Structures are given as C-alpha cells and as structure tokens.
Coordinates of C-alpha atoms in Angstrom, one line a residue:
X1 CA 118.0 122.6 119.5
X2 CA 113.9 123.1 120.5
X3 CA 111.6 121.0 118.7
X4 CA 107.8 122.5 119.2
X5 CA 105.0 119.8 118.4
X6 CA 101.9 121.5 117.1
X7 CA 99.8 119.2 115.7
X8 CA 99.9 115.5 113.5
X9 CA 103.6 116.1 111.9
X10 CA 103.1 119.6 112.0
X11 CA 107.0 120.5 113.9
X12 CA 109.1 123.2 114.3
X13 CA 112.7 122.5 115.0
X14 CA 114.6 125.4 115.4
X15 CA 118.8 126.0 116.1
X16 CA 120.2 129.2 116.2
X17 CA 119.3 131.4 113.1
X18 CA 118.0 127.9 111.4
X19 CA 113.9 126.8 111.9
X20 CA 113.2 123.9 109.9
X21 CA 109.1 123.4 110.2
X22 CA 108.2 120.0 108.8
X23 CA 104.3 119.6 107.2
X24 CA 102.3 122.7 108.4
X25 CA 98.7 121.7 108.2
X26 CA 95.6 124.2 109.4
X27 CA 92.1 123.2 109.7
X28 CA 91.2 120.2 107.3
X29 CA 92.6 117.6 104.9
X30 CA 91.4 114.3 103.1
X31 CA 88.8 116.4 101.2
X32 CA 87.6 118.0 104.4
X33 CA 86.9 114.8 106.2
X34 CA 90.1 114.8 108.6
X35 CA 90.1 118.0 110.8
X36 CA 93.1 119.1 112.7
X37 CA 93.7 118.5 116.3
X38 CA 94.7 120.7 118.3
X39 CA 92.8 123.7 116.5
X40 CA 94.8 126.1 115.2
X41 CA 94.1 129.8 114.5
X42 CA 95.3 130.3 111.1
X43 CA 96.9 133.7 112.2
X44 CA 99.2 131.5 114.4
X45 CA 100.1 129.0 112.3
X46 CA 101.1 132.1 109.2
X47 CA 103.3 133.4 112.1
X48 CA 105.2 130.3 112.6
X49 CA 105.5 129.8 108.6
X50 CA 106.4 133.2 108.4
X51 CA 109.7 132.5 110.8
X52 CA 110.8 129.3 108.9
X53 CA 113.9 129.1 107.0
X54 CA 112.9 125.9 106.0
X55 CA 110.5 123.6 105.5
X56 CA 110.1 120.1 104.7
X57 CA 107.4 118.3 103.2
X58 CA 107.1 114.8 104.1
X59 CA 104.6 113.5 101.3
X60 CA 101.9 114.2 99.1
X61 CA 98.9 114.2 101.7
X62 CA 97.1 117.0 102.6
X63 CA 97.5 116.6 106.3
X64 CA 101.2 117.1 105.3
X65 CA 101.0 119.6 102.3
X66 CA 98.3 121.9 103.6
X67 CA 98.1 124.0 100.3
X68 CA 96.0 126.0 102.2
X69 CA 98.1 127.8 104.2
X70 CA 101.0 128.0 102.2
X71 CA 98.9 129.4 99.4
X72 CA 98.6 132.2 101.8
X73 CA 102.1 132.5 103.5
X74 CA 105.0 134.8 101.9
X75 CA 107.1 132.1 100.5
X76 CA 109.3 134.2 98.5
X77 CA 112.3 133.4 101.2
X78 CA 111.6 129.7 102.0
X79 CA 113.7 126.8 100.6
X80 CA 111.5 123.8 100.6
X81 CA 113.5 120.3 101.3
X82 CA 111.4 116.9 99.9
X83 CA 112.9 114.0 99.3
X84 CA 114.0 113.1 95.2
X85 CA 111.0 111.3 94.2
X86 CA 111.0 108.8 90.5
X87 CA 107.8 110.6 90.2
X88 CA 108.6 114.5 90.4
X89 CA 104.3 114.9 91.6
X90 CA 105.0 116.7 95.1
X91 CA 107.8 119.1 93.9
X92 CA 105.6 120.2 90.8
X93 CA 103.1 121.0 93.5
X94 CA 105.3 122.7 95.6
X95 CA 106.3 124.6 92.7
X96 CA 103.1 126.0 92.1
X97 CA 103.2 127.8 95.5
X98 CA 105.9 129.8 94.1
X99 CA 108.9 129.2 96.7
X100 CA 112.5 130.6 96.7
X101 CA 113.9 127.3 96.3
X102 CA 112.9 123.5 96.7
X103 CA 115.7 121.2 97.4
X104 CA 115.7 117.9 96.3
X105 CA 117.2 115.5 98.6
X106 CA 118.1 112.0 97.6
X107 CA 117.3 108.8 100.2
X108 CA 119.9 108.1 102.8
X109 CA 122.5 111.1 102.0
X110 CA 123.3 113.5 104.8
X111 CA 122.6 117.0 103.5
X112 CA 123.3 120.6 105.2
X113 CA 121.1 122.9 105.7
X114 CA 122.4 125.9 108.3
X115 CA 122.6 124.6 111.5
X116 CA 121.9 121.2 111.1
X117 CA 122.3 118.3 108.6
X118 CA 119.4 116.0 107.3
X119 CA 118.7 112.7 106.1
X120 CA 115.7 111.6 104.8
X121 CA 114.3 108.0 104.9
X122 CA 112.3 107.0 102.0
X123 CA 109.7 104.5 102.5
X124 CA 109.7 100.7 101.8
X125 CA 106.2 99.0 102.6
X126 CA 102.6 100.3 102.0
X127 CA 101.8 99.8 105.3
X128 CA 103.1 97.6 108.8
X129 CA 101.1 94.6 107.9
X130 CA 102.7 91.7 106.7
X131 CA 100.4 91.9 103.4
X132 CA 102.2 91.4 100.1
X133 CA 101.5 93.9 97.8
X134 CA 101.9 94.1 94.0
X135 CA 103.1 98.3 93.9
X136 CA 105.9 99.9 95.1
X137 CA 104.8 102.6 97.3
X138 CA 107.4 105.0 97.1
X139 CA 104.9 107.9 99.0
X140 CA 106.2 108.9 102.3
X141 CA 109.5 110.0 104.3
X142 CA 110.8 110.2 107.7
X143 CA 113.5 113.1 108.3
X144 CA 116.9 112.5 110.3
X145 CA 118.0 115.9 111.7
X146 CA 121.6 116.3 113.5
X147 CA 122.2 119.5 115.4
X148 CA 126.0 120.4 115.1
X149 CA 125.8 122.7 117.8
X150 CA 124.8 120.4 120.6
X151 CA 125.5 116.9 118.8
X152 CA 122.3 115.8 119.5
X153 CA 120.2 113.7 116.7
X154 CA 116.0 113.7 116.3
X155 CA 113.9 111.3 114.3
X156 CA 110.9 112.3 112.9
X157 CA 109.1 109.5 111.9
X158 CA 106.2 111.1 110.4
X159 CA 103.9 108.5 108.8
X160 CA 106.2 106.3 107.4
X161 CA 105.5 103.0 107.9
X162 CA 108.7 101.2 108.6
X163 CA 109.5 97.8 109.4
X164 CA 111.3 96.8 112.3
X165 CA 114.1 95.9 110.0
X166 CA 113.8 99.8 108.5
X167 CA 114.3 101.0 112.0
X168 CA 117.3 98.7 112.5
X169 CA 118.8 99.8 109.1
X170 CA 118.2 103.5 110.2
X171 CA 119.7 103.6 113.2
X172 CA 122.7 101.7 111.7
X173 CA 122.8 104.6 108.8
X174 CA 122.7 107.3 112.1
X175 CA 125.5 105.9 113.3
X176 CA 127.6 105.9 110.7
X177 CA 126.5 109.5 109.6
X178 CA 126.1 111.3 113.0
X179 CA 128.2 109.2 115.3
X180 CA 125.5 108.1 117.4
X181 CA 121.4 106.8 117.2
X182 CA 118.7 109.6 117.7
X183 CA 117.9 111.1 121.1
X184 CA 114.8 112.3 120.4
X185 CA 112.1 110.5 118.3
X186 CA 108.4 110.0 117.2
X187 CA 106.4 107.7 117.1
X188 CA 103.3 107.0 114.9
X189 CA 101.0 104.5 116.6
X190 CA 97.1 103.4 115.0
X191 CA 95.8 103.1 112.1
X192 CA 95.7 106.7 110.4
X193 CA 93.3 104.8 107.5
X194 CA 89.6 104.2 106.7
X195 CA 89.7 100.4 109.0
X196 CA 88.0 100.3 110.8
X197 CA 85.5 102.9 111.7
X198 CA 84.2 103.1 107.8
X199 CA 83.7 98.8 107.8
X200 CA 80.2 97.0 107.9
X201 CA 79.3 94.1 108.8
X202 CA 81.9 93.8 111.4
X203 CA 82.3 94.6 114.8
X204 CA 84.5 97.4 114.6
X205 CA 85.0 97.9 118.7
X206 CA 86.7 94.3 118.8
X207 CA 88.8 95.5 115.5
X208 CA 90.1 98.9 116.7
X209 CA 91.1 97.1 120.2
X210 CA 92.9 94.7 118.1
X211 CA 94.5 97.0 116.0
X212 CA 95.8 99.5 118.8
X213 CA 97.2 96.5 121.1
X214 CA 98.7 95.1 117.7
X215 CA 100.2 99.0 116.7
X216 CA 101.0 99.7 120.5
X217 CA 103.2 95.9 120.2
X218 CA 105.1 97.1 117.6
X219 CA 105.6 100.6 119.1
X220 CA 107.2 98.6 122.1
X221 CA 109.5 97.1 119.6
X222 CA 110.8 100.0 118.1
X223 CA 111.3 102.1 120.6
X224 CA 113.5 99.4 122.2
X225 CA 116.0 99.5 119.4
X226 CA 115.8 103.3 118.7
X227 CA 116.2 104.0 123.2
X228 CA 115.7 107.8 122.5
X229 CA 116.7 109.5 125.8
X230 CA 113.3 111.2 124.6
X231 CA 109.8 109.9 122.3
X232 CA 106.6 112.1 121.4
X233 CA 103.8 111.0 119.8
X234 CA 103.1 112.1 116.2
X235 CA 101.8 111.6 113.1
X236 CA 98.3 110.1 112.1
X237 CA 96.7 112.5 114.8
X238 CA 93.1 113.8 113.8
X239 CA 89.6 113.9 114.1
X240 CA 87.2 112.7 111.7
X241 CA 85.0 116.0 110.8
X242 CA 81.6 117.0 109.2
X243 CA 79.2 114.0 108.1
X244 CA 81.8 111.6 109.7
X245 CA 82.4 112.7 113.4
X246 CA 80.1 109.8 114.7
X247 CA 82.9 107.6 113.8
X248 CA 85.3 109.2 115.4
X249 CA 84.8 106.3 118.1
X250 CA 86.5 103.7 116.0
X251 CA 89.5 105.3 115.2
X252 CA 91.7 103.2 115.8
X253 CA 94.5 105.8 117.7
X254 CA 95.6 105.1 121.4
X255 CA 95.7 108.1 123.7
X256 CA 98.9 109.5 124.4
X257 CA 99.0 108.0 128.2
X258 CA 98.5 104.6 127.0
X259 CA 101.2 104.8 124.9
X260 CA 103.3 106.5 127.8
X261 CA 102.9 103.7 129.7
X262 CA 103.9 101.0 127.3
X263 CA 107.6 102.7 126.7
X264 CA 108.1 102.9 130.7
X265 CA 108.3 99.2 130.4
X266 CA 109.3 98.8 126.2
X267 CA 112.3 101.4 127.0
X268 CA 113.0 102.6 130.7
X269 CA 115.5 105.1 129.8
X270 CA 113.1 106.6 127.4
X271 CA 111.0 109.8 128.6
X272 CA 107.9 109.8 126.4
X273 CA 106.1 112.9 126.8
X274 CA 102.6 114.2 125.0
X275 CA 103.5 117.2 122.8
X276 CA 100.4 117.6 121.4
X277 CA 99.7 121.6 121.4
X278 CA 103.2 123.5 121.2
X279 CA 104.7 121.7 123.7
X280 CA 108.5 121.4 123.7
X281 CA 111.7 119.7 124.0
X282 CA 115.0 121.6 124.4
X283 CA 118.7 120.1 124.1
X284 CA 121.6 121.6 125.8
X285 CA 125.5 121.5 124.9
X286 CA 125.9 119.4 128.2
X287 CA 124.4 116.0 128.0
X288 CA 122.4 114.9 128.9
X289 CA 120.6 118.0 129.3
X290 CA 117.2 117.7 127.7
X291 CA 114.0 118.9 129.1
X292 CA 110.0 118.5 127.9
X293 CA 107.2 120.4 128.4
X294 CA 104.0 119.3 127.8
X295 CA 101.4 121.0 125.1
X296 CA 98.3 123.1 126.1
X297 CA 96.5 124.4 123.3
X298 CA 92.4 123.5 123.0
X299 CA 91.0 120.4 121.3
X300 CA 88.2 121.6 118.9
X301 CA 85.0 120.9 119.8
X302 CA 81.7 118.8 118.6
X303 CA 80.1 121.2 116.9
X304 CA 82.9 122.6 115.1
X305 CA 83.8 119.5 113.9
X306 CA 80.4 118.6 113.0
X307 CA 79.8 121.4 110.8
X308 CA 82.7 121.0 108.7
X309 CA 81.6 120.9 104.7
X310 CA 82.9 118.1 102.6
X311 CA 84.9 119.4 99.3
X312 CA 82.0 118.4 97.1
X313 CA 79.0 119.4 99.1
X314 CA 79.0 122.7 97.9
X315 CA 76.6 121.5 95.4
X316 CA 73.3 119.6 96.8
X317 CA 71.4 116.8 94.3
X318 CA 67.9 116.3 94.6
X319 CA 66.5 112.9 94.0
X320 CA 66.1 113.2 90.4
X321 CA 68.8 110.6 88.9
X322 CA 69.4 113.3 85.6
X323 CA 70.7 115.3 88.6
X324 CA 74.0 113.4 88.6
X325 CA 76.4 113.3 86.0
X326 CA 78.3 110.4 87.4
X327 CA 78.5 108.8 84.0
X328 CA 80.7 112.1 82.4
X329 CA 83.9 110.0 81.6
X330 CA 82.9 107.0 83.4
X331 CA 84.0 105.0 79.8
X332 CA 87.1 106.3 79.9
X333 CA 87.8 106.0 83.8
X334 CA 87.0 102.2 83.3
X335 CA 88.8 101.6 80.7
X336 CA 92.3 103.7 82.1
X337 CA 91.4 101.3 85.3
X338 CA 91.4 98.4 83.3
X339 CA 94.5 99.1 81.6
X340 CA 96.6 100.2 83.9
X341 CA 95.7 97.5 86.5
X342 CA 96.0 94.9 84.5
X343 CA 99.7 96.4 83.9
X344 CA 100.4 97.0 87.5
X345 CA 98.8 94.2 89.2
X346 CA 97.5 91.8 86.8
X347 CA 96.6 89.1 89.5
X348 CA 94.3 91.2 91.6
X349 CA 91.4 88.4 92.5
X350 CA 89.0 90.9 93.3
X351 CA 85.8 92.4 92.5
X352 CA 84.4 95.8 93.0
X353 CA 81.1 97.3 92.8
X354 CA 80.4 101.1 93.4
X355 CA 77.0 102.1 95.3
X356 CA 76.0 105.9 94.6
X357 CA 74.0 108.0 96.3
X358 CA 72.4 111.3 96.4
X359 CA 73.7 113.4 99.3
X360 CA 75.2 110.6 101.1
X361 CA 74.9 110.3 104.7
X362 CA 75.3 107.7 107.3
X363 CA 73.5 107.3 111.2
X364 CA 74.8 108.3 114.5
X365 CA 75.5 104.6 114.8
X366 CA 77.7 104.5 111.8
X367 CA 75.1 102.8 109.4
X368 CA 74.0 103.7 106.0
X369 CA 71.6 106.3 106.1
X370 CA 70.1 106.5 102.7
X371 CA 67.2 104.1 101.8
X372 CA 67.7 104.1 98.2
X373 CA 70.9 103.1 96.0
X374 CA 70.6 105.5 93.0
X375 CA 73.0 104.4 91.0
X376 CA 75.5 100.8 90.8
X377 CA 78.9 100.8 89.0
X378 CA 80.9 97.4 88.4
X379 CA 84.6 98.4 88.3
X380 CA 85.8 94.8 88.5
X381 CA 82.9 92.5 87.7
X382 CA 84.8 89.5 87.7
X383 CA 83.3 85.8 88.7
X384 CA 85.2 86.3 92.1
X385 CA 84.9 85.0 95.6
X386 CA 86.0 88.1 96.7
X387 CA 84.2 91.5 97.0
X388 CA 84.3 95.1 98.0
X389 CA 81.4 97.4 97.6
X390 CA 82.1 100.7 98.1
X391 CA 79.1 103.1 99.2
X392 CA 79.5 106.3 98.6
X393 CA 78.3 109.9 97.3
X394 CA 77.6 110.4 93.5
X395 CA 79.5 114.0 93.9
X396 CA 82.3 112.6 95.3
X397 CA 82.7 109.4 92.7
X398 CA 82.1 111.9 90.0
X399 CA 84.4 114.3 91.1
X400 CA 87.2 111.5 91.7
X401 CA 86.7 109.8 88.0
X402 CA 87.4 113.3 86.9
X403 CA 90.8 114.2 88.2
X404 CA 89.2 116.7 90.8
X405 CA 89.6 114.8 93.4
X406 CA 91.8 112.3 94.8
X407 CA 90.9 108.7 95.8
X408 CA 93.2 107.7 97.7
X409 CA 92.5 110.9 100.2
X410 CA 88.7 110.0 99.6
X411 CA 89.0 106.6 100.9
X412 CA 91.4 107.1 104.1
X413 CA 89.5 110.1 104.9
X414 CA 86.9 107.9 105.3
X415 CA 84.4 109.5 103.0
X416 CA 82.8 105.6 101.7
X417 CA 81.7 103.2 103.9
X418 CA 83.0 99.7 102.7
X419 CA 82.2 96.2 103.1
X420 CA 84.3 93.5 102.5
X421 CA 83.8 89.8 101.6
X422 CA 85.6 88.1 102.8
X423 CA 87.1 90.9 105.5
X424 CA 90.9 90.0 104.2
X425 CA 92.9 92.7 104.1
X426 CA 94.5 93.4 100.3
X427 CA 96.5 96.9 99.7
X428 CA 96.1 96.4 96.4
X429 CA 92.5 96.6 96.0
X430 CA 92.2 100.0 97.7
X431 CA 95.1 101.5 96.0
X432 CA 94.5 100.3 92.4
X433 CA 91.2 102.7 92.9
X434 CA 93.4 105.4 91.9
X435 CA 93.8 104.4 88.4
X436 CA 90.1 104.5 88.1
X437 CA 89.9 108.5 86.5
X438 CA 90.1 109.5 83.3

C-alpha cells in the first residue's frame, strides 16, 4: 500500500490496480476565503483524479468536495464512497457531477472495495471542546482502510473531531474488524475555524497560543492510544486568501515540527513525518517494512494569495444604500430562523445583531476597515446578557439569506469579523446562522 499526501485531506492511497483518492481539493474553498496549501496545478491534480478508481468524500465542505475540479474530471468510471447520511445532501451533490456510481456506506461496517476494505467513522461532537450543544452534528467522517495484501491498516482522520473516547472505541472496532489497530494515521491538530484570527476585542496572539498547546495536548493523547508505527499531519491545512491573508497570523495551526516533536515523547514508537506536498509512505509484505518520504511541492506565495476574489466580489457597491438589496427575503429569512431555532434549540440565550457594509474590508492589523455601518440587522433581539455582532459584507449576507451561499462556509472561512460578549464559546449560536435563509 502507498499513501501520497497532497494537500489538507487531499490523499491518494493506492494497492495494486485499486487508488482510492480521498477529498481532492484545487485552489480555493469557504467561498474563496481558504486557499490551498501546497499550490497545486490544476493539470496535476485532473491527472491524479483521472487514475482513481475511487474516491471518497469525507463531508460536505468545500475543502473536501472541491466541485471544481470534479466538475471538470471524466467521472464516467469513478465509484464515489460517502458515508449513509439521515440527510441524503452530499450524495445529491455528488450526483450532480454525474459519476458511475456513488456507494453509500453505513457507519462502522467493513465494506470492500478491490484491494482493500473500508470503514467509515461517522462523527459524534461538533467540535473537541467540552461545550454542550443542542444539534446533532452528523457532518463529517474519518475512513478506516485495511490493505489485504500487506495486512497493514491506515486511519484517516480527516476533520473529524473525535473524542478521546471515539478514538478508544475506534481502535476497539479495528481490532475486531482488521485484527489489529492502524499502523499508519493522521492527525488533525488547530483550530480549522473562524477563532480566533476573525475575534475583536481580544488578544488573539494569547488565544491561538492557547489553543495550539490545548490541540497539541490532546494530539499527545491520541496518538498514545492509536501508537501508529507511522502519523502525518492532515486535515485543517490552509491559508487564509484574498481580503483575509493578514490574518493568516492567527491561525491557530502548529507547524508540522512542533507537532513532530510532541509525538517523540506522546508515542516513541511512532515516526511522524510532514507529508505535506506528495510525499509518501509505503508498506511492504514483511513487517515492519514501512518507509516515508517527505513532500516537496511549493507553498503559494503572498501575492497570489492576496489577490484571490471572494465569491461575491464579482459585483462592487458604491456607497449609495439603494445599491444593496440586502432586505430581498430578509422577512422570510427571519422568520424560517425563528422557526426553526426555536424548534431545534429553543433555549439559545443569545442575541445577534448583523453589521453590513459596503465592500467590506478590514486593516493589515486585522481591524475594521470601513468607517461607516450602512446597514444593522437584529436576528435575535432578545433582552440578553449575551451578544454577538457579526460584521460583515452586504453581498455576502445577501447572498447567504438567499440560498446562494452557505453560512456555515462564510463564517469558518473567516469572511465576518465577530465580537463576542461575553467571549464564551457556544456552538450553537454560530451554527443556528444557518437557518437564517429563506
């Protein structure tokens, strides 16, 4: 088995006449606010879809199903494996793209597929914090995948973000499926979210050191019960593009020789190597045979990151408030909100308040650019101690309200900047924004 690591979750793992490529993502996501590191040519990455038997699609993000690409691939010969969501969203997308086949896998069942047999891990928490949430985030997957040539078992972890308890029960499910826990695994370590670099009002250099030493303790837990002979990094790896690359400075993502440092001591029989870039790991019949080699391909630079366009900058408002037709559907949006929150998490003590501006922009010291608010919108005006104003453009709120585009990716792609009163974290709040469209 060889297991290439292009970029974020973007792998290829390939046995015999068999490549399974798992989330094959090109150039940008989250609305054009993530861009993908390493760059990729996207003549490269249509060879490597090309030679895929397989491929697997984690979730419904963009840095995962990069539309893009396989809108221009020949997928006439590709059989597509997600896992069997309640909500059939991702495989109606998938469908769209016009596939040979997409096979629907059910949560913790050992499925064939040529060479190897897969299990996929469906996730159980919105996120590794020990906030209680209200919603059952049934969104991402990790992927088990056994090798029946060489015996040999890899984890990919993708983005999922399991509890150490989830790990335990995993590696207690690989045993009893494959006869042993994985040899090879990655590991998703930071905060691939809008916290902190997009926050005001605090100091967000004390916050992403917290949350890296707090995601870099957990990472040492984990990979002490999974003791993979071998560990990449993977998953949650970007850089913030266009109007947003001055805050790439606050994401809150260790570099990859921190994180090799930490498993020396977390797991000494571990060999964690950095990937990144095609790099490699190769399993032999003869344990324990296994050998890395680290990734070369370029980072992109400033500027190209800098001049990457937004989704809904194509169009440019001037300063004249009939300009904006952020109040199209806003009725409606408010009242689906309403509804439907008060249905799914009826005891949500916050308030929200919406600030819009025209041709949003922020400083190179990650402040507010714009002098004037044009326009205010109260989604939650209740009397509340608790507040979250969301600054952001009128395109993209307008846009979002309308179906067109999708807050969740708008918010973790870190297209508002947000303050928080007081800073508590709450999944719910952030999440119950996308009931707010029409």
């Amino acid at each position: 088995m060889k297991i290439t690591h292009y970029a974020n979750s973007f792998i290829e793992i390939a046995e015999g006449d068999t490549k399974l490529l798992c989330d094959p993502w090109i150039s940008t996501a989250n609305h054009g606010a993530w861009h993908v590191v390493p760059d990729i040519a996207e003549s490269v990455a249509l060879q490597i879809v090309a030679r895929a038997t397989h491929i697997y699609i984690s979730h419904l993000h963009s840095d995962h199903l990069c539309t893009k690409l396989l809108k221009k691939s020949d997928l006439s010969n590709k059989i597509f494996i997600i896992s069997k969501f309640p909500t059939p969203t991702l495989k109606h997308e998938i469908d769209a793209l016009s596939p040979f086949s997409i096979l629907q896998v059910e949560p913790w069942v050992k499925q064939q597929i040529g060479a190897f047999d897969v299990a996929v891990i469906p996730q159980v928490a919105s996120s590794t914090s020990p906030a209680e949430t209200s919603i059952n985030y049934d969104l991402d997957t990790s992927l088990l995948v056994y090798s029946k040539r060489d015996k040999t078992v890899f984890f990919n972890k993708v983005d999922n973000p399991l509890p150490l308890a989830s790990i335990n029960q995993v590696m207690e499910f690989s045993l009893d499926t494959f006869g042993r826990k994985p040899d090879i695994a990655t590991f998703n370590v930071g905060a691939a979210s809008e916290y902190p670099q997009c926050f005001l009002g605090i100091d967000r250099d004390a916050e992403r050191n917290r949350i890296i030493e707090q995601s870099l303790t957990s990472f040492e837990k984990e990979i002490a019960v999974i003791a993979p002979k071998f560990a990449f990094p993977a998953g949650g790896l970007y850089s913030l593009a266009g109007g947003r690359t001055v805050l790439n400075k606050w994401l809150a993502i260790p570099e990859a020789n921190v994180l090799i440092e930490r498993a020396k001591t977390a797991s000494p029989g571990t060999t964690t190597v950095d990937l990144l870039g095609a790099g490699s790991i190769s399993t032999q019949l003869t344990e324990p045979c296994i050998t890395a080699t680290e990734g070369t391909w370029d980072f992109p630079e400033f500027n190209v990151l800098r001049d990457s366009i937004f989704d809904y900058e194509v169009t440019t408002l001037d300063n004249d408030a009939d300009q904006c037709s952020y109040e199209e559907n806003l009725t409606i949006a408010l009242e689906t909100y309403l509804r439907m929150s008060n249905q799914f998490i009826p005891n949500l003590d916050w308030s929200i308040k919406f600030n819009l501006y025209h041709n949003f922009a922020i400083t190179d010291s990650g402040e507010i650019l714009n002098s004037k608010i044009d326009h205010i919108v109260y989604l939650r005006d209740d009397v509340s101690e608790n507040l979250l104003t969301l600054h952001i453009d009128c395109r993209a709120f307008t846009d979002a309200i309308n179906r067109k585009l999708s807050w969740n990716q708008l918010i973790s792609g870190s297209h508002a900047m947000i303050e928080r009163q007081p800073n508590v974290f709450n999944p719910d709040v952030l999440f119950s924004l996308n009931f707010f469209r029409v």
